[in-house]
XYZ file of C-alpha atoms in Angstrom:
738
model
C -7.812 0.998 -15.778
C -11.691 0.579 -17.018
C -10.546 -0.815 -21.178
C -8.569 -2.797 -18.689
C -10.334 -4.529 -16.722
C -12.264 -4.920 -19.221
C -10.414 -7.209 -20.935
C -9.214 -8.824 -17.631
C -13.468 -9.582 -17.555
C -13.884 -11.144 -20.779
C -10.673 -13.090 -21.074
C -12.007 -14.378 -17.568
C -15.350 -14.723 -19.229
C -13.151 -16.640 -22.324
C -10.600 -18.780 -20.038
C -13.431 -19.811 -17.517
C -11.858 -22.930 -17.350
C -8.777 -22.266 -16.057
C -9.748 -19.531 -13.533
C -12.142 -21.334 -12.026
C -8.626 -24.224 -11.468
C -6.726 -21.323 -10.134
C -8.534 -20.395 -7.605
C -9.800 -23.946 -6.667
C -5.939 -25.166 -6.843
C -5.669 -21.830 -4.559
C -8.545 -22.591 -1.820
C -7.360 -26.688 -1.234
C -3.755 -25.660 -0.725
C -5.040 -23.086 2.248
C -7.478 -25.635 3.649
C -4.053 -28.406 3.268
C -1.594 -24.879 5.292
C -4.956 -25.084 7.295
C -5.237 -29.153 8.838
C -1.609 -29.540 8.669
C -0.587 -25.986 10.158
C 0.047 -26.256 14.903
C -1.980 -25.026 16.946
C -2.579 -21.424 16.831
C -1.760 -19.906 20.617
C -3.586 -17.626 22.292
C -1.895 -14.031 19.976
C 0.918 -12.438 21.893
C -0.179 -8.471 22.911
C 1.872 -6.107 23.276
C 1.731 -2.868 23.629
C 5.604 -1.479 22.868
C 6.762 1.549 24.562
C 4.122 2.016 27.202
C 5.606 1.692 31.301
C 3.649 -1.353 31.203
C 5.135 -3.567 28.516
C 8.579 -2.366 29.997
C 7.489 -3.715 32.818
C 6.552 -6.841 31.637
C 9.921 -7.213 29.782
C 11.665 -5.636 32.517
C 10.365 -9.177 34.614
C 11.373 -10.794 32.305
C 14.578 -10.576 32.319
C 15.004 -10.224 36.072
C 13.102 -12.825 37.019
C 13.151 -16.248 34.348
C 11.662 -18.313 35.047
C 8.867 -17.348 36.287
C 6.632 -18.066 33.316
C 5.217 -14.632 33.003
C 3.717 -15.683 29.415
C 1.977 -19.549 31.318
C -1.742 -19.414 31.116
C -3.190 -18.577 34.960
C -6.026 -20.363 37.172
C -7.882 -19.550 39.938
C -9.998 -21.631 41.793
C -11.982 -20.321 44.446
C -14.269 -22.334 46.762
C -16.186 -21.350 49.363
C -17.641 -22.914 52.064
C -21.166 -24.460 52.745
C -23.516 -21.670 54.608
C -22.490 -21.485 58.128
C -19.168 -22.666 57.362
C -15.653 -21.657 56.706
C -13.074 -22.565 54.627
C -10.987 -23.391 58.270
C -13.497 -25.923 59.249
C -11.894 -29.394 58.951
C -13.522 -30.913 55.968
C -13.541 -28.118 54.081
C -9.952 -27.543 54.106
C -9.627 -31.022 54.070
C -11.107 -30.748 50.389
C -8.842 -28.071 49.242
C -5.755 -29.137 49.995
C -6.774 -32.604 48.472
C -7.929 -30.730 45.597
C -4.903 -28.715 45.151
C -2.642 -31.880 45.630
C -4.052 -32.749 42.450
C -3.971 -30.031 40.348
C -0.943 -30.336 40.981
C -0.042 -33.231 39.274
C -0.437 -31.597 35.735
C 2.496 -31.748 33.776
C 2.180 -28.342 32.536
C 1.818 -27.357 36.590
C 4.318 -24.624 37.206
C 2.818 -23.291 41.033
C 0.436 -24.218 43.283
C -0.281 -22.068 46.112
C -1.472 -23.451 48.018
C -5.031 -21.441 49.792
C -3.464 -21.375 54.192
C -0.145 -21.363 53.132
C -0.439 -17.936 50.849
C -3.452 -16.839 52.802
C -5.375 -16.530 50.014
C -8.988 -16.758 52.581
C -10.828 -13.997 53.406
C -11.816 -12.199 56.376
C -14.397 -13.867 56.832
C -13.627 -17.162 56.066
C -15.422 -18.556 53.486
C -13.657 -18.353 50.430
C -10.793 -18.620 50.008
C -8.734 -19.033 46.591
C -5.696 -21.651 44.765
C -3.311 -20.474 42.276
C -2.553 -22.235 39.725
C 0.210 -21.517 37.068
C 0.655 -22.712 33.743
C 4.076 -23.233 31.122
C 2.181 -23.291 28.554
C -0.289 -20.255 27.362
C -3.846 -20.802 27.740
C -5.138 -21.143 23.402
C -1.913 -23.415 24.672
C -2.516 -25.883 27.194
C -3.216 -29.903 26.118
C -6.993 -30.649 26.481
C -6.038 -33.088 29.315
C -4.383 -30.551 31.486
C -7.785 -28.092 30.863
C -9.503 -31.718 31.855
C -7.870 -32.388 34.931
C -8.499 -28.526 35.814
C -12.617 -28.914 35.614
C -12.298 -32.909 37.543
C -10.259 -30.950 40.181
C -12.514 -27.540 40.959
C -15.771 -30.852 40.641
C -14.453 -34.177 42.960
C -14.780 -30.640 45.296
C -18.006 -29.766 44.462
C -19.203 -33.783 44.438
C -17.305 -32.618 48.889
C -20.062 -29.981 49.782
C -17.900 -26.573 48.291
C -19.462 -24.474 46.506
C -16.437 -24.225 43.177
C -16.162 -22.379 40.372
C -12.712 -21.045 38.250
C -10.903 -17.797 36.935
C -8.281 -16.644 35.018
C -7.338 -17.989 31.619
C -6.954 -21.469 31.604
C -9.651 -22.802 30.291
C -9.239 -20.195 27.397
C -11.596 -21.480 24.525
C -11.327 -19.929 20.837
C -15.009 -18.311 20.278
C -17.495 -20.966 18.318
C -19.957 -20.265 15.073
C -22.937 -19.536 16.206
C -26.240 -19.883 14.780
C -26.132 -16.590 14.316
C -24.093 -16.406 10.998
C -25.498 -18.847 9.239
C -28.717 -16.865 10.288
C -26.566 -13.398 8.536
C -25.932 -16.095 5.689
C -29.663 -16.854 5.136
C -30.590 -13.466 5.330
C -27.916 -12.660 2.088
C -29.377 -15.330 0.410
C -32.867 -14.259 0.225
C -31.490 -10.664 -0.609
C -29.810 -11.913 -3.231
C -33.141 -13.026 -4.921
C -34.863 -11.312 -4.913
C -32.283 -8.813 -6.171
C -31.304 -11.159 -8.685
C -33.922 -13.025 -10.018
C -32.987 -15.931 -8.913
C -31.441 -18.955 -7.650
C -28.052 -19.032 -9.985
C -28.117 -15.475 -10.595
C -27.897 -15.142 -6.306
C -25.665 -18.363 -5.794
C -23.685 -16.675 -7.396
C -22.298 -13.895 -4.778
C -22.318 -16.505 -2.501
C -20.186 -18.682 -3.897
C -16.737 -16.455 -4.406
C -17.800 -15.146 -1.051
C -17.250 -17.678 1.120
C -14.805 -19.354 -1.458
C -13.239 -15.398 -0.429
C -13.068 -16.556 2.311
C -11.969 -19.988 3.269
C -8.603 -18.676 1.320
C -8.710 -16.077 3.506
C -9.206 -18.143 6.772
C -7.617 -20.812 5.772
C -4.849 -19.000 5.383
C -4.562 -16.749 8.284
C -5.074 -20.705 10.212
C -2.035 -21.961 8.465
C 0.372 -18.812 9.478
C -1.179 -18.361 13.043
C 1.604 -20.132 15.081
C 4.133 -18.383 13.322
C 3.087 -15.378 13.346
C 0.960 -15.107 16.920
C -2.209 -14.384 15.302
C -5.265 -14.999 18.101
C -8.054 -16.111 17.110
C -10.046 -13.244 16.899
C -8.544 -11.628 14.039
C -9.911 -15.071 11.654
C -12.927 -14.618 12.627
C -13.136 -10.819 11.853
C -11.345 -10.998 8.695
C -14.491 -13.757 7.792
C -16.969 -11.194 9.078
C -16.299 -8.137 7.046
C -14.741 -10.609 4.210
C -18.176 -12.028 3.371
C -19.924 -8.869 3.985
C -17.368 -7.344 0.578
C -17.221 -10.506 -0.625
C -20.515 -10.721 -1.431
C -21.443 -7.157 -2.272
C -18.452 -7.254 -4.914
C -19.878 -9.735 -6.359
C -23.808 -8.116 -6.356
C -22.207 -4.532 -8.133
C -20.526 -6.353 -10.691
C -23.635 -9.620 -10.899
C -26.113 -6.637 -11.287
C -23.992 -4.181 -14.259
C -23.770 -7.318 -16.030
C -27.213 -7.870 -16.017
C -28.149 -4.604 -17.484
C -25.702 -4.684 -19.764
C -27.456 -7.808 -21.171
C -30.411 -5.575 -21.310
C -29.791 -3.560 -23.277
C -28.780 -5.630 -26.362
C -24.670 -6.392 -26.078
C -24.604 -10.346 -25.862
C -22.502 -11.854 -22.842
C -19.284 -12.120 -23.395
C -19.076 -8.039 -24.113
C -21.775 -7.608 -21.138
C -19.066 -9.099 -18.540
C -15.997 -6.756 -20.163
C -18.490 -4.481 -19.402
C -19.375 -4.873 -16.233
C -15.664 -5.530 -15.215
C -14.614 -2.258 -16.912
C -17.456 -0.191 -15.120
C -18.663 -1.760 -11.840
C -15.312 -3.325 -11.698
C -13.231 -0.310 -11.780
C -16.042 0.819 -8.640
C -15.392 -2.207 -6.607
C -11.205 -2.026 -7.186
C -11.350 1.355 -5.338
C -13.410 0.718 -3.180
C -11.347 -1.770 -2.009
C -8.721 0.510 -1.928
C -10.441 2.867 0.828
C -11.529 -1.049 2.871
C -7.419 -1.944 2.880
C -5.953 1.832 4.032
C -7.817 1.777 6.184
C -7.388 -1.594 7.789
C -3.045 -1.100 7.011
C -3.610 1.487 8.175
C -3.968 0.054 11.742
C -0.526 -0.207 12.165
C 0.158 3.216 13.097
C -1.605 2.589 16.519
C 1.322 0.889 16.358
C -0.114 -2.518 18.496
C 1.061 -5.162 17.176
C -1.628 -7.539 17.618
C -4.323 -4.631 16.060
C -1.914 -4.213 13.186
C -2.109 -8.052 12.500
C -5.600 -8.117 12.819
C -6.029 -5.211 10.204
C -3.812 -6.517 7.725
C -5.540 -10.000 7.626
C -9.029 -8.504 7.223
C -7.368 -5.874 4.055
C -5.842 -9.836 2.902
C -8.999 -11.186 2.562
C -10.620 -7.617 1.346
C -8.334 -8.064 -1.878
C -8.780 -11.713 -2.567
C -12.742 -9.745 -2.008
C -11.408 -8.187 -5.230
C -9.874 -10.385 -7.471
C -12.712 -13.094 -7.165
C -14.839 -10.139 -8.169
C -12.773 -9.319 -11.332
C -11.992 -12.672 -11.924
C -14.244 -15.912 -10.880
C -17.714 -13.850 -11.234
C -17.204 -13.418 -15.065
C -15.671 -17.151 -14.916
C -19.171 -18.754 -13.446
C -21.514 -15.789 -15.427
C -19.648 -17.701 -18.664
C -20.527 -21.357 -17.286
C -23.943 -20.288 -16.080
C -25.482 -18.603 -19.113
C -29.176 -18.247 -20.373
C -29.983 -18.891 -16.811
C -29.054 -15.462 -15.662
C -31.800 -13.270 -17.119
C -31.106 -9.608 -18.328
C -32.397 -6.466 -15.883
C -35.991 -6.441 -16.107
C -36.409 -9.828 -17.630
C -39.773 -11.808 -15.994
C -38.895 -14.272 -13.304
C -41.278 -17.621 -12.665
C -39.378 -17.362 -9.912
C -40.611 -14.194 -7.772
C -43.914 -14.696 -9.779
C -43.460 -13.492 -13.382
C -43.374 -10.110 -12.263
C -39.675 -8.191 -13.998
C -37.851 -4.813 -11.962
C -37.660 -2.986 -13.384
C -38.573 -3.522 -17.318
C -39.309 -0.826 -19.836
C -42.498 1.664 -19.723
C -42.892 0.612 -15.759
C -43.584 2.630 -13.963
C -39.931 4.647 -11.578
C -38.341 2.217 -9.367
C -38.441 3.073 -5.454
C -35.139 4.816 -6.150
C -35.808 6.524 -8.467
C -38.805 8.208 -6.872
C -37.162 8.659 -4.011
C -34.803 10.991 -5.461
C -37.182 13.014 -7.774
C -38.723 13.528 -3.947
C -35.214 14.380 -2.290
C -33.483 16.886 -5.411
C -36.884 18.707 -4.806
C -36.957 19.032 -1.198
C -32.960 18.607 -0.586
C -32.228 21.455 2.426
C -35.716 19.543 4.415
C -34.150 15.921 3.814
C -30.575 17.315 4.604
C -31.881 19.192 8.001
C -33.645 16.151 8.923
C -30.008 13.027 8.300
C -27.230 15.251 10.168
C -30.509 16.730 13.307
C -31.484 12.596 13.168
C -27.530 11.615 13.229
C -26.509 13.975 15.926
C -29.998 12.706 17.955
C -27.631 9.004 17.589
C -23.995 10.397 18.149
C -25.367 12.097 21.578
C -24.170 8.989 24.093
C -20.831 9.712 22.719
C -20.188 12.047 24.908
C -20.134 9.986 28.058
C -17.817 7.218 26.543
C -15.774 5.260 28.987
C -13.063 2.675 27.360
C -11.524 -0.184 28.731
C -10.820 -4.091 27.951
C -13.059 -6.276 28.797
C -12.339 -8.635 31.878
C -13.738 -11.896 32.863
C -16.498 -9.136 34.845
C -18.036 -9.010 31.418
C -18.881 -12.951 30.834
C -21.874 -14.324 31.468
C -23.131 -15.079 33.878
C -22.960 -18.879 33.500
C -19.306 -18.607 33.098
C -17.141 -20.094 35.382
C -15.039 -17.895 34.864
C -17.215 -14.790 35.747
C -18.713 -16.924 38.331
C -15.552 -16.980 40.071
C -14.495 -13.578 39.070
C -18.529 -12.843 41.491
C -17.241 -15.076 44.463
C -13.711 -13.377 44.371
C -15.439 -10.223 44.586
C -18.101 -11.156 47.182
C -15.274 -12.163 49.177
C -12.106 -10.248 49.092
C -13.449 -6.936 46.953
C -14.352 -5.702 43.734
C -10.224 -4.973 43.240
C -8.498 -7.778 43.844
C -9.353 -8.829 40.706
C -7.216 -6.333 39.069
C -4.221 -6.110 41.863
C -1.611 -3.762 40.794
C 1.681 -5.279 40.762
C 4.859 -2.660 41.567
C 8.200 -2.833 39.914
C 11.152 -0.743 41.817
C 13.939 -1.668 39.452
C 17.077 -0.701 42.004
C 20.064 -1.544 39.923
C 21.066 2.560 40.081
C 20.918 2.586 44.024
C 22.757 2.756 46.657
C 20.461 0.665 48.859
C 17.606 -1.354 46.640
C 15.678 -3.012 50.132
C 15.595 1.025 51.940
C 14.231 1.758 48.033
C 11.320 -0.472 47.907
C 9.838 -0.227 51.989
C 9.832 3.159 50.663
C 7.678 2.519 47.464
C 6.009 0.462 49.559
C 5.099 2.717 52.386
C 4.536 5.538 49.545
C 1.423 3.196 48.271
C -0.219 1.723 51.642
C -0.411 5.895 52.106
C -2.301 6.876 48.978
C -6.184 6.633 48.825
C -7.798 3.964 46.940
C -5.829 1.086 48.127
C -6.846 -1.926 50.567
C -3.519 -4.037 50.729
C -0.183 -3.903 49.418
C 2.167 -6.957 49.534
C 5.711 -6.835 51.056
C 8.532 -6.448 48.425
C 9.893 -9.573 46.750
C 13.299 -9.643 45.446
C 14.736 -10.905 42.550
C 17.628 -13.229 43.330
C 20.645 -10.331 42.852
C 18.016 -8.553 44.951
C 18.046 -4.983 42.427
C 14.536 -5.626 41.609
C 11.560 -5.944 43.132
C 8.021 -6.982 42.931
C 4.999 -5.525 45.190
C 1.403 -5.776 44.106
C -1.368 -3.312 45.454
C -5.310 -4.517 45.454
C -7.145 -1.503 44.607
C -10.429 -0.978 46.731
C -12.528 -0.810 43.367
C -13.111 -3.350 40.128
C -10.442 -2.895 37.632
C -12.692 -0.928 35.255
C -13.020 2.054 37.376
C -11.917 5.525 36.989
C -10.945 4.699 40.719
C -8.396 2.261 39.431
C -6.521 4.512 36.572
C -6.541 7.597 38.912
C -4.367 4.899 41.470
C -2.450 3.716 39.151
C -1.247 8.016 37.358
C -0.501 8.186 41.425
C 1.515 5.624 42.090
C 3.932 6.619 38.755
C 3.836 9.910 39.497
C 5.578 9.311 43.333
C 8.110 6.807 41.077
C 9.581 9.906 39.618
C 10.103 11.668 42.874
C 11.693 8.364 44.501
C 13.840 7.807 41.473
C 14.678 12.037 41.843
C 15.447 11.385 45.438
C 17.119 7.027 45.325
C 17.912 6.344 42.233
C 15.141 3.316 42.284
C 13.035 3.449 39.271
C 9.243 2.326 39.988
C 7.305 0.805 36.837
C 3.364 -0.127 36.978
C 2.408 -3.629 34.954
C -0.597 -6.531 35.377
C -3.088 -7.071 34.132
C -5.527 -3.562 34.985
C -2.062 -1.736 33.575
C -1.727 -2.755 30.715
C -5.570 -1.923 29.853
C -5.561 0.923 30.871
C -1.682 1.612 29.485
C -3.585 0.226 26.278
C -6.633 2.392 26.496
C -4.097 5.628 27.052
C -2.671 4.012 23.736
C -5.432 4.026 21.930
C -7.037 7.387 22.592
C -3.727 8.741 21.355
C -3.506 7.713 18.169
C -7.051 8.175 16.905
C -6.651 11.836 15.844
C -3.552 10.680 13.602
C -4.839 7.165 12.453
C -8.131 9.257 11.308
C -5.488 12.269 9.192
C -3.628 9.845 8.081
C -6.580 7.367 6.544
C -9.116 9.819 5.177
C -6.178 11.511 4.263
C -5.119 8.893 1.370
C -8.797 8.350 0.823
C -9.329 11.560 0.963
C -6.825 12.060 -2.514
C -8.114 8.130 -3.732
C -11.246 10.158 -4.501
C -10.283 12.938 -5.698
C -9.082 10.215 -8.968
C -12.140 8.661 -8.594
C -14.274 12.007 -8.870
C -12.160 14.267 -10.555
C -14.467 16.957 -7.322
C -13.337 18.686 -4.131
C -16.507 18.522 -2.697
C -17.962 14.881 -4.114
C -14.858 13.372 -1.616
C -14.838 16.483 1.040
C -18.798 15.636 1.901
C -18.257 11.768 1.458
C -15.522 11.809 4.505
C -17.885 14.354 6.871
C -20.909 12.017 5.674
C -18.759 10.026 7.712
C -18.183 11.492 10.242
C -21.897 11.517 10.739
C -22.157 8.178 10.408
C -19.632 6.501 12.512
C -19.992 9.637 15.271
C -23.976 7.343 15.686
C -23.016 4.540 14.945
C -20.883 4.932 18.433
C -23.263 6.145 20.220
C -25.867 2.980 19.077
C -22.095 0.970 21.138
C -22.849 3.562 24.350
C -26.292 3.169 25.080
C -26.421 -0.437 24.704
C -22.714 -1.957 25.538
C -22.507 0.439 28.715
C -26.338 2.593 29.207
C -27.870 -0.751 29.212
C -30.437 0.339 26.363
C -31.844 -2.921 24.418
C -28.805 -5.036 25.783
C -30.805 -8.051 27.302
C -32.646 -8.495 22.768
C -28.830 -8.878 21.764
C -27.623 -10.873 25.047
C -25.357 -8.387 26.932
C -25.728 -9.373 29.997
C -22.959 -7.360 31.384
C -22.423 -3.428 31.132
C -19.294 -1.755 31.232
C -16.230 0.147 29.999
C -16.565 0.063 26.014
C -13.550 -1.741 23.788
C -10.888 0.825 23.685
C -9.698 -0.723 20.720
C -13.499 0.096 18.843
C -13.669 3.444 18.464
C -10.783 3.547 15.973
C -11.713 -0.228 14.538
C -14.937 1.960 13.660
C -13.672 4.937 11.863
C -11.080 2.672 9.890
C -13.858 0.188 9.089
C -16.117 1.761 9.048
C -14.483 4.642 6.815
C -13.820 1.764 3.787
C -16.990 0.056 4.021
C -18.254 3.150 4.225
C -16.477 4.470 0.490
C -18.338 1.498 -1.136
C -21.566 2.955 -1.068
C -20.063 6.509 -1.848
C -18.272 5.285 -4.547
C -20.900 2.193 -6.250
C -23.510 6.091 -6.424
C -21.903 7.575 -6.485
C -20.197 7.095 -9.936
C -23.542 6.190 -11.061
C -24.090 9.724 -10.884
C -21.132 10.734 -12.113
C -20.960 8.749 -15.396
C -24.573 10.610 -15.945
C -23.170 13.300 -15.922
C -20.611 13.629 -17.862
C -23.131 12.626 -20.816
C -24.743 15.365 -20.617
C -27.051 14.948 -18.091
C -28.338 18.255 -15.742
C -27.062 17.577 -12.105
C -30.409 17.206 -10.445
C -31.568 14.645 -13.164
C -27.675 13.137 -12.844
C -28.761 12.538 -9.173
C -32.201 10.602 -10.158
C -30.308 9.044 -13.114
C -27.734 7.104 -10.243
C -30.494 6.033 -7.994
C -32.710 4.557 -10.379
C -29.592 2.531 -12.256
C -27.472 2.200 -8.887
C -30.154 2.470 -4.994
C -31.765 -0.676 -5.200
C -28.467 -2.346 -6.107
C -26.932 -0.506 -2.829
C -29.706 -0.416 -0.159
C -29.430 -4.894 -1.631
C -25.137 -4.598 -0.388
C -26.442 -2.729 2.810
C -29.025 -5.096 3.832
C -27.168 -8.194 3.365
C -23.817 -6.478 5.145
C -25.970 -5.491 7.983
C -27.199 -9.531 7.954
C -23.588 -10.299 7.745
C -21.929 -8.319 10.627
C -26.009 -9.049 12.574
C -24.931 -12.534 12.538
C -21.836 -12.532 14.340
C -24.127 -10.558 17.958
C -24.132 -14.245 18.728
C -20.646 -14.285 19.319
C -20.170 -15.514 23.127
C -17.166 -13.255 22.697
C -17.301 -10.161 24.186
C -15.831 -8.251 21.374
C -17.109 -10.084 18.493
C -20.758 -9.288 18.864
C -19.683 -5.175 19.266
C -18.076 -5.433 16.656
C -20.737 -6.668 14.704
C -23.625 -4.999 16.373
C -20.653 -1.682 15.714
C -20.297 -2.395 12.185
C -24.422 -3.286 11.759
C -25.381 -0.215 13.033
C -22.987 1.281 11.240
C -23.397 0.750 8.135
C -27.352 1.275 8.057
C -27.205 4.554 9.329
C -23.900 5.285 6.559
C -25.829 3.160 3.433
C -29.797 5.046 4.483
C -29.004 8.221 5.724
C -25.832 9.088 4.778
C -25.851 7.833 1.275
C -29.544 7.364 -0.087
C -30.017 11.049 1.951
C -27.317 12.837 3.260
C -25.686 12.610 0.128
C -28.119 13.467 -3.140
C -30.008 16.865 -0.874
C -26.243 17.466 -0.526
C -25.516 16.672 -4.374
C -28.758 18.970 -5.459
C -28.707 21.810 -3.620
C -24.494 22.286 -4.746
C -25.482 21.276 -8.042
C -22.957 22.101 -11.079
C -20.186 22.788 -8.529
C -20.411 20.217 -6.959
C -18.075 18.696 -9.945
C -15.762 21.841 -10.119
C -11.469 20.706 -10.355
C -9.357 23.453 -10.532
C -7.931 23.270 -13.314
C -4.127 22.817 -12.398
C -5.277 19.494 -10.347
C -7.550 18.298 -13.486
C -3.976 19.220 -15.906
C -1.918 16.551 -12.787
C -4.483 13.589 -12.070
C -4.685 10.380 -14.148
C -7.609 9.224 -15.545
C -9.018 5.937 -13.965
C -11.927 6.372 -16.098
C -13.797 4.786 -13.468
C -17.267 5.453 -15.150
C -15.997 3.585 -18.986
C -15.948 6.460 -20.883
C -13.184 4.784 -22.608
C -15.037 2.465 -23.673
C -17.343 3.851 -25.216
C -15.124 3.817 -27.808
C -15.157 0.058 -28.322
C -16.990 -1.245 -31.106
C -19.012 -4.221 -30.171
C -18.278 -7.181 -31.712
C -15.107 -9.748 -30.706
C -12.003 -8.858 -30.533
C -10.324 -11.232 -28.328
C -6.980 -12.307 -29.570
C -6.073 -8.474 -30.078
C -7.729 -7.524 -27.094
C -5.827 -11.290 -25.222
C -2.409 -10.412 -25.968
C -2.452 -6.735 -25.398
C -3.317 -8.423 -21.392
C -0.937 -9.899 -21.332
C 1.713 -8.070 -22.436
C 0.265 -5.379 -19.712
């Protein structure tokens, strides 16, 4: 591996014009594809195999033409103080608004409040339901403007009017906080690498990689039904790993220059050593993201594969474009330890200077390994305590900021009709196999009415064939509550007995039931997913480190960091600790996909630091140093860069906390905290402490396994036998043949 990458790095350095041209061409091609692609929709959301999905599919089959996939809007009206919606003035305004809403070309139907009896008991709140023929993200801007104009006209007439539903749904906008995250990354790069040119290379290549990845996702979004969140998450992860991977190669290049090698040789050795670590670190991230496919939720699979593709691009750019740009930079990228005018003329690690912070810290840990280990584990354990009260769910309009019309509409409906009105359950009775379909539907309606937690049950509505019925059930609790979840299970349990007696099949669907099934699918898939991802990465790390205990320690450390990070997420987003500080206006259940998504992404990123830091230790150990001294050597060469990489990744992820979309905000916070715990507590404290306690046993590997494993040579041991003189022609031919 190291030898191949060494040759690849030198080839990219020599053929820098061709390499740069290829990447610019790919960026241009992806950009043209994105610009010419049709606008993406909202992305399909389905959960194959669940009851809610089966009922949804049955509705599409038995109730054709109902625009089940179309956007909906609830225009909620509230009468002025002291008045009622049944008064002549408010009623005339509502009727005018309904007539105005009905004129839209994309409107499928509008339910007028007075005919539909959509008026609260006290008469102060009413709503009109609008069904559209297209999904929310696919509605024309003129349609959305017409909806907003109709609401504003009713406001001008003296009513309080808000609009709920997904008709006004818009793609999350990139806020200033993402730019701040990149700016912080730039400052860290300048401090770490000592020059604007060296610092600019990782930023430039990361932006090019993300540009190619996100543009490709945009170009394919309509064809593959990718939601807007897919490109946001790909950007988040692509930026973080793109900067980090390039940083490791540039840092190693400067270290090789400091040892007196010429620039082409230094590039080759940097790509052969740090590039090998990049490849295997990238593989762990790709395994973790692509492994999301085992959950069998198409939306999550697409998100994982899209992000994995962006990571692959970041790896390829670090191996090829970085060497090419280093060729262009020439002497403007100085050896490690060279005096930098930009930083006041001080060298960072010149010969004869006092030991750097990484060396001093590692020496302390080696002297006090047990105390450091206990402190780190107890601290992470304390941070993980809130996980014990974790509640899962999916965000709805009730979790949006109070400044949005969707949230205000949600609150008005709760005020007028009760908290459960925002999460109605749709009971589908498939009576095709029943001797008396109408009697079966009546039986279901009667049993549901008798259940605890039910506020309203509408009469059964049949399809044209008279063999399928729908019943709307309004719970007395809010959609995300455990009481509503218990009611869904109670209806399903009752349906089993009804099917045995009448032959009618009872299914529960609707957005609330879909969310409950989604959360259950997430819970059921977590253990198999964890076993698959950790198992594959464990085998990969055994080949990288040629050790059993080092990969085992890496996996256990990851579990500590991800549990601690998930505890922080619960404390902020569910308990409300410091929620106002990051703009969380409404606490509630944690997004259902958060645990499994954090497991996937954090595991991949955690292994980055494990590979980059511990390969330096193994390199020193292989070359004859004692285990304790090898730990110190690894920190002397790698701690500064790993710390800088972690700060950059934290800054990039934290930049997405300012997103207006609650899912992106939560993921950005969770990943930023997880990287902090993993890099600075697990990898910087727990890992060296464990290695110091294990001593030489840390690198033990059974002889039979040593013979079976391939020699991936991440440390670049094979490069030591290679002479310094340029052998460009021969290497180029060998590389082309390979």
